[in-house]
Amino acid sequence: MESQGNLEAQIEVLLNVEKQMRLAGDVAGTRKARRGQLKQAVTAMVQQAMQYIDQTPDLETRIELTKTLNSVSAGKIYVEIERARLTKKLAKIKEEQGQIAEAADLMQEIAVETFGAMAKTEKIAFILEQVRLCLDRQDYVRAQILSRKISPRVFDADTSKEKKKPKEGENIVEEAPDDIPSMPELKHIYYELMIRYYSHHNDYLEICRCFMAIYEIPSVRENQEQWIPVLRKICWYLVLSPHGPMQSSLLNSTLEDKNLSEIPLFKSLLKQLVTMEVIQWTAFWEAYKDEFGNEKNLLGGSLVDKAAEDLRQRIIEHNILVVSNYYSRITLKRLADLLCLGIQEAEKHLSEMVVSKALVAKIDRPMGVVCFQVAKDSNEILNSWAMNLEKLLDLVEKSCHQIHKETMVNKAVLKV
């Protein structure tokens, strides 16, 4: 009929056939007829049309087709996955055109965490794309909110224990597309994005923990060319992190890593930080200046802009902690000499550590003396006095016992 040019008659016949199939509930037949009364027909239509996007003759047609399919799938829960994929394609086009803000706004309209039928890896990949676009537009608050939708524990979950076949009544989870990365790759991408976020805030300890998570990925641990740059970053950010219980714990655990022997200079770096000895900044910087500069050419990129300045700050803080362990009272002049600083600068760094509660100290400015002794409250003083008194009485009792014993022995000898 089509070859004879009788198109209207053909359409009439097709409509009659479609009506019969629709009334009979024939899903397969209705899909072929492309009628919108059945959900399955709409889904099949959208999926079929999505295959034509990459075959469009020009960019304008591709954008129009993507927008049309987006509007068709809007508000329909049974094509929510297709709508998410269409939005991702449209956002990619916007990004290629340099419209980062528009691409980020498009992606944020979709909340894939509520999609029960979407594969876990595809959900994570979509959220990571949202985070990346927010970081590209420097919207760090929204990037943090979106990143919290992903629990880091999901990357370490045992996939072999997951249910393969859904029970009756449960949603069937679709297979992820071929271009979606695997879970270890997604873990790598996630922590790289979080490093970008924490670098904006100069949160060295969190950056270090992100690199530690990357270091534990099997593909990284098996390749020396990958884990050496990551381990170097871990060492640098441990040194840059402010002193505290978490930093101290990570520092000691990293020192126990056998791979650290492959980079002896960095093993020496960490040992200096755990050894209670004053570090001379000039000699220290001469020893590590070249390695510090080489970081920008290695995997993971260069250190943050303030890193060199903060490194000197951490060495000064380490030296102050060392002095506080060896001295209960010290003059400001002597403290400044040990730190290789001026008196005012030494007082400034000491005051900052006291304010941040990294150290307990008092400065007597008229006398020019620093006291590192912790002030005791009345209960501690009373307990100390009671303990000392108990020791004194115990000593007196033992002495009396010894005197009495000697007296009895002497009496016995005289009687004999």
Short mmCIF file of C-alpha atoms in Angstrom, two decimals:
data_model
loop_
_atom_site.label_atom_id
_atom_site.label_comp_id
_atom_site.label_asym_id
_atom_site.label_seq_id
_atom_site.Cartn_x
_atom_site.Cartn_y
_atom_site.Cartn_z
CA MET A 1 0.00 0.00 0.00
CA GLU A 2 2.89 2.36 0.77
CA SER A 3 4.52 1.67 -2.55
CA GLN A 4 1.28 2.66 -4.25
CA GLY A 5 1.28 5.96 -2.35
CA ASN A 6 -1.88 5.21 -0.39
CA LEU A 7 -0.43 6.44 2.93
CA GLU A 8 -3.74 7.54 4.49
CA ALA A 9 -5.29 4.12 3.97
CA GLN A 10 -2.25 2.50 5.54
CA ILE A 11 -2.46 4.77 8.60
CA GLU A 12 -6.18 3.98 8.95
CA VAL A 13 -5.48 0.25 8.91
CA LEU A 14 -2.67 0.71 11.44
CA LEU A 15 -4.94 2.70 13.79
CA ASN A 16 -7.57 -0.03 13.69
CA VAL A 17 -4.96 -2.69 14.44
CA GLU A 18 -3.55 -0.55 17.30
CA LYS A 19 -7.02 -0.09 18.79
CA GLN A 20 -7.68 -3.83 18.78
CA MET A 21 -4.31 -4.55 20.43
CA ARG A 22 -4.77 -1.78 23.02
CA LEU A 23 -8.22 -2.99 24.01
CA ALA A 24 -6.93 -6.54 24.22
CA GLY A 25 -4.00 -5.41 26.41
CA ASP A 26 -1.44 -6.70 23.92
CA VAL A 27 1.68 -4.88 25.19
CA ALA A 28 4.05 -6.22 22.52
CA GLY A 29 1.72 -5.22 19.71
CA THR A 30 1.03 -1.78 21.16
CA ARG A 31 4.77 -1.11 21.47
CA LYS A 32 5.13 -1.71 17.75
CA ALA A 33 2.18 0.58 16.99
CA ARG A 34 3.72 3.35 19.20
CA ARG A 35 0.54 4.41 20.94
CA GLY A 36 0.83 6.28 24.24
CA GLN A 37 -1.98 4.73 26.27
CA LEU A 38 0.22 2.01 27.78
CA LYS A 39 3.28 2.74 29.94
CA GLN A 40 5.28 0.06 28.18
CA ALA A 41 4.55 1.69 24.83
CA VAL A 42 5.80 5.10 26.03
CA THR A 43 8.92 3.50 27.50
CA ALA A 44 9.65 1.62 24.28
CA MET A 45 9.06 4.75 22.22
CA VAL A 46 11.47 6.85 24.31
CA GLN A 47 14.10 4.11 24.33
CA GLN A 48 13.83 3.72 20.56
CA ALA A 49 14.07 7.48 19.96
CA MET A 50 17.12 7.74 22.24
CA GLN A 51 19.02 5.50 19.82
CA TYR A 52 18.63 8.18 17.14
CA ILE A 53 20.29 10.96 19.19
CA ASP A 54 23.84 10.05 18.14
CA GLN A 55 22.70 9.71 14.51
CA THR A 56 21.37 13.27 14.21
CA PRO A 57 22.90 15.29 11.34
CA ASP A 58 23.86 18.36 13.41
CA LEU A 59 24.15 19.63 16.97
CA GLU A 60 20.99 21.75 16.83
CA THR A 61 18.86 18.77 15.82
CA ARG A 62 20.47 16.67 18.55
CA ILE A 63 19.62 19.27 21.19
CA GLU A 64 16.02 19.59 19.95
CA LEU A 65 15.48 15.83 19.91
CA THR A 66 16.96 15.49 23.42
CA LYS A 67 14.75 18.31 24.75
CA THR A 68 11.65 16.78 23.12
CA LEU A 69 12.32 13.39 24.67
CA ASN A 70 13.00 15.10 27.99
CA SER A 71 9.60 16.83 27.92
CA VAL A 72 7.87 13.57 26.92
CA SER A 73 9.43 11.71 29.87
CA ALA A 74 8.87 14.54 32.38
CA GLY A 75 6.70 13.51 35.33
CA LYS A 76 6.53 9.84 34.25
CA ILE A 77 8.08 7.57 36.85
CA TYR A 78 8.27 4.62 34.45
CA VAL A 79 10.75 6.51 32.23
CA GLU A 80 12.71 8.21 35.03
CA ILE A 81 15.94 6.39 34.15
CA GLU A 82 15.65 7.45 30.51
CA ARG A 83 14.99 11.02 31.62
CA ALA A 84 18.14 10.96 33.79
CA ARG A 85 20.23 9.70 30.87
CA LEU A 86 18.76 12.32 28.55
CA THR A 87 19.49 15.07 31.06
CA LYS A 88 23.08 13.85 31.36
CA LYS A 89 23.48 14.00 27.56
CA LEU A 90 22.02 17.51 27.44
CA ALA A 91 24.26 18.66 30.30
CA LYS A 92 27.32 17.29 28.49
CA ILE A 93 26.40 19.33 25.38
CA LYS A 94 26.00 22.46 27.54
CA GLU A 95 29.38 21.84 29.15
CA GLU A 96 31.06 21.42 25.77
CA GLN A 97 29.60 24.80 24.82
CA GLY A 98 31.19 26.33 27.93
CA GLN A 99 27.89 26.74 29.80
CA ILE A 100 29.02 25.12 33.07
CA ALA A 101 26.38 26.78 35.27
CA GLU A 102 23.52 25.71 32.97
CA ALA A 103 24.87 22.15 32.83
CA ALA A 104 25.10 22.01 36.64
CA ASP A 105 21.54 23.34 37.02
CA LEU A 106 20.22 20.71 34.59
CA MET A 107 21.90 17.85 36.46
CA GLN A 108 20.64 19.04 39.85
CA GLU A 109 17.03 18.67 38.72
CA ILE A 110 17.37 14.88 38.84
CA ALA A 111 17.45 13.01 42.18
CA VAL A 112 18.70 9.58 41.08
CA GLU A 113 19.06 8.33 44.68
CA THR A 114 15.28 7.70 44.63
CA PHE A 115 15.38 5.58 41.45
CA GLY A 116 14.83 2.01 42.57
CA ALA A 117 15.34 0.44 39.13
CA MET A 118 18.64 2.19 38.36
CA ALA A 119 21.87 0.23 38.86
CA LYS A 120 23.96 1.27 41.87
CA THR A 121 27.02 2.11 39.78
CA GLU A 122 24.97 4.30 37.43
CA LYS A 123 23.48 6.18 40.42
CA ILE A 124 26.91 6.84 41.89
CA ALA A 125 28.30 7.92 38.51
CA PHE A 126 25.41 10.36 38.05
CA ILE A 127 25.86 11.91 41.52
CA LEU A 128 29.62 12.21 40.97
CA GLU A 129 28.90 14.07 37.73
CA GLN A 130 26.67 16.45 39.71
CA VAL A 131 29.47 17.01 42.24
CA ARG A 132 32.05 17.60 39.51
CA LEU A 133 29.92 20.24 37.76
CA CYS A 134 29.32 22.01 41.09
CA LEU A 135 33.07 22.07 41.76
CA ASP A 136 33.68 23.38 38.23
CA ARG A 137 31.31 26.29 38.88
CA GLN A 138 32.90 26.74 42.36
CA ASP A 139 29.65 25.97 44.18
CA TYR A 140 31.38 24.21 47.08
CA VAL A 141 28.38 24.19 49.44
CA ARG A 142 26.16 22.34 46.99
CA ALA A 143 29.04 20.02 46.06
CA GLN A 144 29.36 18.98 49.70
CA ILE A 145 25.59 18.40 50.02
CA LEU A 146 25.55 16.22 46.89
CA SER A 147 28.67 14.26 47.94
CA ARG A 148 26.95 13.24 51.19
CA LYS A 149 24.43 11.26 49.14
CA ILE A 150 27.23 8.71 48.62
CA SER A 151 28.38 6.70 51.62
CA PRO A 152 32.10 5.76 51.34
CA ARG A 153 31.19 2.32 52.71
CA VAL A 154 29.40 1.48 49.46
CA PHE A 155 32.76 1.25 47.67
CA ASP A 156 33.98 -1.47 50.04
CA ALA A 157 30.76 -3.51 50.07
CA ASP A 158 31.00 -7.17 49.02
CA THR A 159 29.12 -7.34 45.71
CA SER A 160 29.10 -11.15 45.76
CA LYS A 161 26.60 -11.10 48.64
CA GLU A 162 24.12 -8.89 46.79
CA LYS A 163 20.85 -10.42 45.68
CA LYS A 164 21.02 -11.56 42.07
CA LYS A 165 17.33 -12.36 41.49
CA PRO A 166 14.64 -10.05 42.87
CA LYS A 167 11.74 -11.56 44.76
CA GLU A 168 8.22 -11.31 43.50
CA GLY A 169 6.91 -7.75 43.83
CA GLU A 170 10.38 -6.17 43.94
CA ASN A 171 11.64 -3.74 41.29
CA ILE A 172 13.90 -5.22 38.62
CA VAL A 173 17.20 -3.34 38.62
CA GLU A 174 18.37 -2.48 35.12
CA GLU A 175 21.90 -3.21 33.94
CA ALA A 176 24.19 -0.18 33.89
CA PRO A 177 25.28 1.06 30.43
CA ASP A 178 28.68 -0.02 29.15
CA ASP A 179 30.17 3.46 29.57
CA ILE A 180 29.57 3.50 33.36
CA PRO A 181 32.85 2.91 35.30
CA SER A 182 33.29 -0.03 37.67
CA MET A 183 33.01 0.39 41.45
CA PRO A 184 36.81 0.70 42.06
CA GLU A 185 37.00 3.33 39.31
CA LEU A 186 34.07 5.20 40.84
CA LYS A 187 35.85 5.09 44.21
CA HIS A 188 38.90 6.68 42.62
CA ILE A 189 36.78 9.40 40.98
CA TYR A 190 34.89 10.06 44.24
CA TYR A 191 38.02 10.65 46.31
CA GLU A 192 39.64 12.77 43.60
CA LEU A 193 36.58 15.04 43.68
CA MET A 194 36.68 15.15 47.49
CA ILE A 195 40.37 16.13 47.32
CA ARG A 196 39.34 19.06 45.10
CA TYR A 197 36.70 20.05 47.65
CA TYR A 198 38.98 19.81 50.72
CA SER A 199 41.81 21.58 48.89
CA HIS A 200 39.57 24.64 48.59
CA HIS A 201 39.32 24.73 52.40
CA ASN A 202 42.98 23.69 53.00
CA ASP A 203 41.76 20.75 55.12
CA TYR A 204 45.02 18.81 55.02
CA LEU A 205 43.95 15.94 57.27
CA GLU A 206 40.86 15.14 55.15
CA ILE A 207 42.94 15.39 51.96
CA CYS A 208 45.37 12.90 53.50
CA ARG A 209 42.52 10.51 54.34
CA CYS A 210 41.26 10.75 50.75
CA PHE A 211 44.70 9.82 49.41
CA MET A 212 44.81 6.93 51.88
CA ALA A 213 41.51 5.63 50.49
CA ILE A 214 42.92 5.86 46.92
CA TYR A 215 46.07 4.10 48.14
CA GLU A 216 43.95 1.11 49.27
CA ILE A 217 42.35 0.56 45.82
CA PRO A 218 43.69 -2.79 44.49
CA SER A 219 44.55 -1.41 41.04
CA VAL A 220 46.67 1.31 42.70
CA ARG A 221 48.37 -1.00 45.22
CA GLU A 222 49.40 -3.38 42.42
CA ASN A 223 51.08 -0.68 40.33
CA GLN A 224 54.22 0.88 41.81
CA GLU A 225 54.07 3.82 39.40
CA GLN A 226 50.68 4.72 40.88
CA TRP A 227 51.11 4.04 44.60
CA ILE A 228 54.48 5.80 45.03
CA PRO A 229 53.09 9.27 44.08
CA VAL A 230 50.01 8.63 46.25
CA LEU A 231 52.15 7.56 49.24
CA ARG A 232 54.28 10.69 48.79
CA LYS A 233 51.11 12.81 48.95
CA ILE A 234 50.03 10.97 52.11
CA CYS A 235 53.36 11.80 53.77
CA TRP A 236 53.26 15.47 52.77
CA TYR A 237 49.68 16.02 53.92
CA LEU A 238 50.36 14.20 57.20
CA VAL A 239 53.18 16.64 57.88
CA LEU A 240 50.96 19.58 56.85
CA SER A 241 48.07 18.47 59.09
CA PRO A 242 47.71 20.21 62.47
CA HIS A 243 48.88 18.20 65.46
CA GLY A 244 46.14 16.10 67.03
CA PRO A 245 45.12 12.53 68.00
CA MET A 246 43.94 11.59 64.48
CA GLN A 247 47.05 13.03 62.84
CA SER A 248 49.30 11.25 65.33
CA SER A 249 47.52 7.92 64.79
CA LEU A 250 47.74 8.16 60.98
CA LEU A 251 51.38 9.24 61.22
CA ASN A 252 52.37 6.16 63.23
CA SER A 253 50.33 3.76 61.07
CA THR A 254 51.91 5.15 57.90
CA LEU A 255 55.40 4.70 59.36
CA GLU A 256 54.63 0.98 59.75
CA ASP A 257 53.85 0.64 56.03
CA LYS A 258 56.48 -1.57 54.39
CA ASN A 259 56.16 0.30 51.08
CA LEU A 260 57.60 3.38 52.76
CA SER A 261 61.05 1.79 52.54
CA GLU A 262 60.86 2.36 48.75
CA ILE A 263 60.99 6.12 49.38
CA PRO A 264 63.50 6.42 52.27
CA LEU A 265 63.57 10.22 52.20
CA PHE A 266 59.88 10.31 53.13
CA LYS A 267 60.35 7.68 55.82
CA SER A 268 62.98 9.97 57.32
CA LEU A 269 60.52 12.86 57.01
CA LEU A 270 57.88 11.11 59.10
CA LYS A 271 60.44 9.89 61.64
CA GLN A 272 61.51 13.46 62.31
CA LEU A 273 57.91 14.33 63.16
CA VAL A 274 57.52 11.50 65.69
CA THR A 275 60.94 12.05 67.28
CA MET A 276 60.87 14.52 70.16
CA GLU A 277 63.76 16.61 68.90
CA VAL A 278 63.92 20.18 67.63
CA ILE A 279 64.00 20.39 63.81
CA GLN A 280 66.15 23.12 62.28
CA TRP A 281 63.95 24.66 59.57
CA THR A 282 66.80 25.79 57.29
CA ALA A 283 68.39 22.33 57.11
CA PHE A 284 64.98 20.70 56.81
CA TRP A 285 63.89 22.88 53.87
CA GLU A 286 67.20 22.37 52.06
CA ALA A 287 66.75 18.61 52.34
CA TYR A 288 63.15 18.52 51.09
CA LYS A 289 62.81 21.61 48.88
CA ASP A 290 63.39 19.72 45.62
CA GLU A 291 61.01 16.91 46.54
CA PHE A 292 58.41 19.48 47.51
CA GLY A 293 58.68 21.14 44.10
CA ASN A 294 58.51 17.80 42.23
CA GLU A 295 54.99 17.07 43.50
CA LYS A 296 53.36 19.18 40.77
CA ASN A 297 54.74 16.80 38.11
CA LEU A 298 53.46 13.63 39.81
CA LEU A 299 50.12 11.84 39.98
CA GLY A 300 47.62 13.76 42.10
CA GLY A 301 48.86 17.20 41.11
CA SER A 302 50.73 19.85 43.07
CA LEU A 303 50.18 20.66 46.72
CA VAL A 304 47.90 23.56 47.63
CA ASP A 305 49.14 27.14 47.26
CA LYS A 306 49.71 27.73 50.98
CA ALA A 307 51.55 24.43 51.49
CA ALA A 308 55.08 25.84 51.76
CA GLU A 309 54.00 28.48 54.26
CA ASP A 310 51.98 25.97 56.29
CA LEU A 311 54.85 23.47 56.27
CA ARG A 312 57.06 25.98 58.09
CA GLN A 313 54.21 26.62 60.52
CA ARG A 314 53.91 22.89 61.32
CA ILE A 315 57.66 22.57 61.95
CA ILE A 316 57.51 25.51 64.37
CA GLU A 317 54.53 23.91 66.15
CA HIS A 318 56.42 20.61 66.40
CA ASN A 319 59.42 22.40 67.92
CA ILE A 320 57.22 24.17 70.49
CA LEU A 321 55.70 20.82 71.52
CA VAL A 322 59.20 19.36 71.91
CA VAL A 323 60.27 22.29 74.11
CA SER A 324 57.11 21.95 76.24
CA ASN A 325 58.00 18.30 76.91
CA TYR A 326 61.48 19.15 78.17
CA TYR A 327 60.84 22.41 80.01
CA SER A 328 58.30 23.38 82.64
CA ARG A 329 59.53 27.00 82.60
CA ILE A 330 61.62 28.76 79.96
CA THR A 331 62.41 32.34 79.07
CA LEU A 332 60.95 33.77 75.88
CA LYS A 333 64.43 34.63 74.64
CA ARG A 334 65.65 31.05 75.06
CA LEU A 335 62.47 29.71 73.40
CA ALA A 336 62.99 32.05 70.44
CA ASP A 337 66.62 30.90 70.13
CA LEU A 338 65.56 27.22 70.06
CA LEU A 339 62.92 27.96 67.40
CA CYS A 340 65.32 30.15 65.36
CA LEU A 341 62.75 32.97 65.48
CA GLY A 342 62.43 36.46 66.83
CA ILE A 343 60.87 36.91 70.28
CA GLN A 344 57.65 38.44 68.94
CA GLU A 345 57.20 35.74 66.28
CA ALA A 346 57.87 32.98 68.81
CA GLU A 347 55.27 34.50 71.16
CA LYS A 348 52.79 34.74 68.26
CA HIS A 349 53.12 31.04 67.33
CA LEU A 350 52.96 29.98 70.98
CA SER A 351 49.78 32.04 71.52
CA GLU A 352 48.13 30.50 68.43
CA MET A 353 48.79 26.99 69.74
CA VAL A 354 47.35 27.89 73.14
CA VAL A 355 44.22 29.35 71.52
CA SER A 356 43.76 26.22 69.36
CA LYS A 357 44.15 24.10 72.54
CA ALA A 358 47.09 22.17 71.08
CA LEU A 359 49.14 23.22 74.10
CA VAL A 360 48.72 24.53 77.65
CA ALA A 361 51.01 27.43 78.51
CA LYS A 362 51.10 30.81 80.26
CA ILE A 363 53.31 33.77 79.39
CA ASP A 364 54.60 36.17 82.06
CA ARG A 365 55.41 39.14 79.85
CA PRO A 366 57.03 41.42 82.48
CA MET A 367 59.38 38.58 83.50
CA GLY A 368 59.66 37.21 79.94
CA VAL A 369 58.97 33.66 81.13
CA VAL A 370 56.78 30.91 79.64
CA CYS A 371 55.29 28.32 81.99
CA PHE A 372 54.17 25.01 80.46
CA GLN A 373 52.82 23.54 83.70
CA VAL A 374 49.14 22.65 83.67
CA ALA A 375 47.15 24.48 86.33
CA LYS A 376 45.56 21.98 88.74
CA ASP A 377 42.11 22.45 90.18
CA SER A 378 41.33 22.05 93.91
CA ASN A 379 40.29 18.39 93.56
CA GLU A 380 43.54 17.41 91.88
CA ILE A 381 45.57 19.26 94.54
CA LEU A 382 43.62 17.58 97.35
CA ASN A 383 43.99 14.13 95.78
CA SER A 384 47.72 14.69 95.32
CA TRP A 385 48.08 15.81 98.95
CA ALA A 386 46.12 12.78 100.21
CA MET A 387 48.25 10.42 98.11
CA ASN A 388 51.48 11.98 99.38
CA LEU A 389 50.25 11.79 102.97
CA GLU A 390 49.36 8.12 102.50
CA LYS A 391 52.85 7.42 101.16
CA LEU A 392 54.40 9.27 104.12
CA LEU A 393 52.39 7.29 106.69
CA ASP A 394 53.25 4.04 104.93
CA LEU A 395 56.94 4.96 105.05
CA VAL A 396 56.71 5.85 108.79
CA GLU A 397 54.99 2.51 109.50
CA LYS A 398 57.69 0.57 107.65
CA SER A 399 60.43 2.49 109.49
CA CYS A 400 58.83 1.76 112.89
CA HIS A 401 58.57 -1.90 111.96
CA GLN A 402 62.28 -2.03 111.04
CA ILE A 403 63.28 -0.25 114.31
CA HIS A 404 61.15 -2.63 116.34
CA LYS A 405 62.68 -5.61 114.56
CA GLU A 406 66.26 -4.41 115.22
CA THR A 407 65.43 -3.78 118.90
CA MET A 408 64.09 -7.32 119.38
CA VAL A 409 67.14 -8.84 117.70
CA ASN A 410 69.52 -6.85 119.94
CA LYS A 411 67.62 -7.84 123.10
CA ALA A 412 67.83 -11.50 122.13
CA VAL A 413 71.60 -11.23 121.63
CA LEU A 414 72.11 -9.55 125.06
CA LYS A 415 70.14 -12.27 126.82
CA VAL A 416 72.36 -14.92 125.30
#
